């Protein structure tokens, strides 16, 4: 991986689309795309008020930083400025009552629990 600068203020929010998963009200800005894995490990997500992401497992863990708003990650309530590390194998769902913007680092694709 070479040095990279991404000017997120110059990117448009795009609807998050994942086949077979309800993602209405969630938008993404990709900050880094990994060519080796063909996926973005680092990205921003914006949740509109009431938006949610289903219960899932993180095979390689996850890092979340709350840039704005409030969000519930599993049983944890996070607010602007909060940081959450989820270890490999952990699971949770995500819901924002009021809306939020989050910075994510997810080294490996999540597995949705049905």
Coordinates of C-alpha atoms in Angstrom, one line a residue:
X1 CA 0.0 0.0 0.0
X2 CA 1.3 3.4 -1.0
X3 CA 0.7 6.7 0.7
X4 CA -2.8 8.0 0.0
X5 CA -4.8 11.1 0.7
X6 CA -8.6 11.1 0.4
X7 CA -10.4 14.4 0.6
X8 CA -13.7 13.2 2.0
X9 CA -15.3 16.6 1.7
X10 CA -14.9 16.2 -2.1
X11 CA -16.7 12.8 -2.1
X12 CA -20.5 12.4 -2.5
X13 CA -22.4 10.2 0.0
X14 CA -23.6 7.1 -1.8
X15 CA -26.3 4.7 -0.6
X16 CA -24.8 1.7 1.0
X17 CA -25.8 -1.3 -1.0
X18 CA -25.3 -4.9 0.1
X19 CA -27.1 -7.7 -1.5
X20 CA -29.8 -9.2 0.6
X21 CA -29.3 -6.7 3.5
X22 CA -31.6 -3.9 4.5
X23 CA -29.5 -0.8 4.3
X24 CA -32.0 2.0 3.8
X25 CA -30.9 5.3 5.3
X26 CA -27.2 4.4 5.4
X27 CA -24.7 6.2 3.2
X28 CA -21.0 5.5 2.5
X29 CA -17.9 7.4 1.6
X30 CA -15.0 5.1 0.8
X31 CA -11.7 6.4 2.2
X32 CA -9.4 3.5 1.2
X33 CA -10.0 0.6 -1.2
X34 CA -7.7 -2.5 -0.8
X35 CA -7.0 -3.9 -4.3
X36 CA -5.7 -7.2 -2.8
X37 CA -9.0 -8.0 -1.0
X38 CA -11.2 -6.0 -3.4
X39 CA -13.0 -4.2 -0.6
X40 CA -12.7 -1.0 1.4
X41 CA -11.3 -1.5 4.9
X42 CA -11.6 2.2 5.8
X43 CA -14.8 4.2 5.2
X44 CA -17.3 6.7 6.6
X45 CA -20.9 5.7 7.2
X46 CA -23.8 8.2 7.7
X47 CA -26.9 6.8 9.3
X48 CA -30.2 8.8 8.9
X49 CA -32.4 8.9 12.0
X50 CA -33.9 5.4 12.6
X51 CA -31.5 3.6 10.3
X52 CA -30.0 0.3 11.3
X53 CA -27.6 -2.4 10.2
X54 CA -28.4 -6.1 11.1
X55 CA -26.6 -8.3 13.6
X56 CA -23.2 -9.4 12.2
X57 CA -19.8 -10.9 13.2
X58 CA -16.4 -9.3 12.7
X59 CA -13.9 -12.1 11.8
X60 CA -11.0 -9.7 12.1
X61 CA -12.4 -7.1 14.5
X62 CA -13.6 -3.6 14.0
X63 CA -12.8 0.0 15.0
X64 CA -15.5 2.8 15.1
X65 CA -15.0 6.5 15.8
X66 CA -18.1 8.6 16.2
X67 CA -17.7 11.9 14.2
X68 CA -21.2 13.2 14.8
X69 CA -24.4 12.2 16.4
X70 CA -25.3 9.1 18.5
X71 CA -25.4 5.4 17.8
X72 CA -26.1 2.1 19.5
X73 CA -23.6 -0.6 18.8
X74 CA -25.0 -3.8 20.4
X75 CA -25.6 -2.7 24.0
X76 CA -23.1 0.2 23.9
X77 CA -24.4 3.8 23.5
X78 CA -21.8 5.9 21.6
X79 CA -21.7 9.7 21.2
X80 CA -19.6 12.2 19.3
X81 CA -15.9 11.6 20.1
X82 CA -16.4 8.0 21.3
X83 CA -14.2 5.2 20.0
X84 CA -15.1 1.5 20.0
X85 CA -12.8 -1.5 19.4
X86 CA -14.6 -4.8 18.7
X87 CA -12.2 -7.9 18.9
X88 CA -12.1 -10.6 16.2
X89 CA -15.1 -12.8 16.4
X90 CA -17.4 -10.2 18.2
X91 CA -20.9 -9.6 17.0
X92 CA -23.4 -6.7 17.2
X93 CA -26.1 -4.8 15.4
X94 CA -26.0 -1.0 14.8
X95 CA -28.9 1.5 15.2
X96 CA -29.1 5.3 15.3
X97 CA -32.2 6.9 16.7
X98 CA -31.0 10.5 15.9
X99 CA -28.6 9.9 13.0
X100 CA -24.8 9.8 13.1
X101 CA -21.6 9.8 11.1
X102 CA -19.0 7.1 11.8
X103 CA -15.4 6.3 10.8
X104 CA -14.8 2.6 10.4
X105 CA -11.8 0.4 10.0
X106 CA -12.9 -3.2 9.3
X107 CA -10.0 -5.4 8.1
X108 CA -12.2 -8.3 6.9
X109 CA -15.7 -8.5 5.5
X110 CA -18.4 -9.0 8.1
X111 CA -20.7 -12.0 8.2
X112 CA -24.4 -11.3 8.6
X113 CA -26.2 -13.4 11.2
X114 CA -29.6 -14.5 10.1

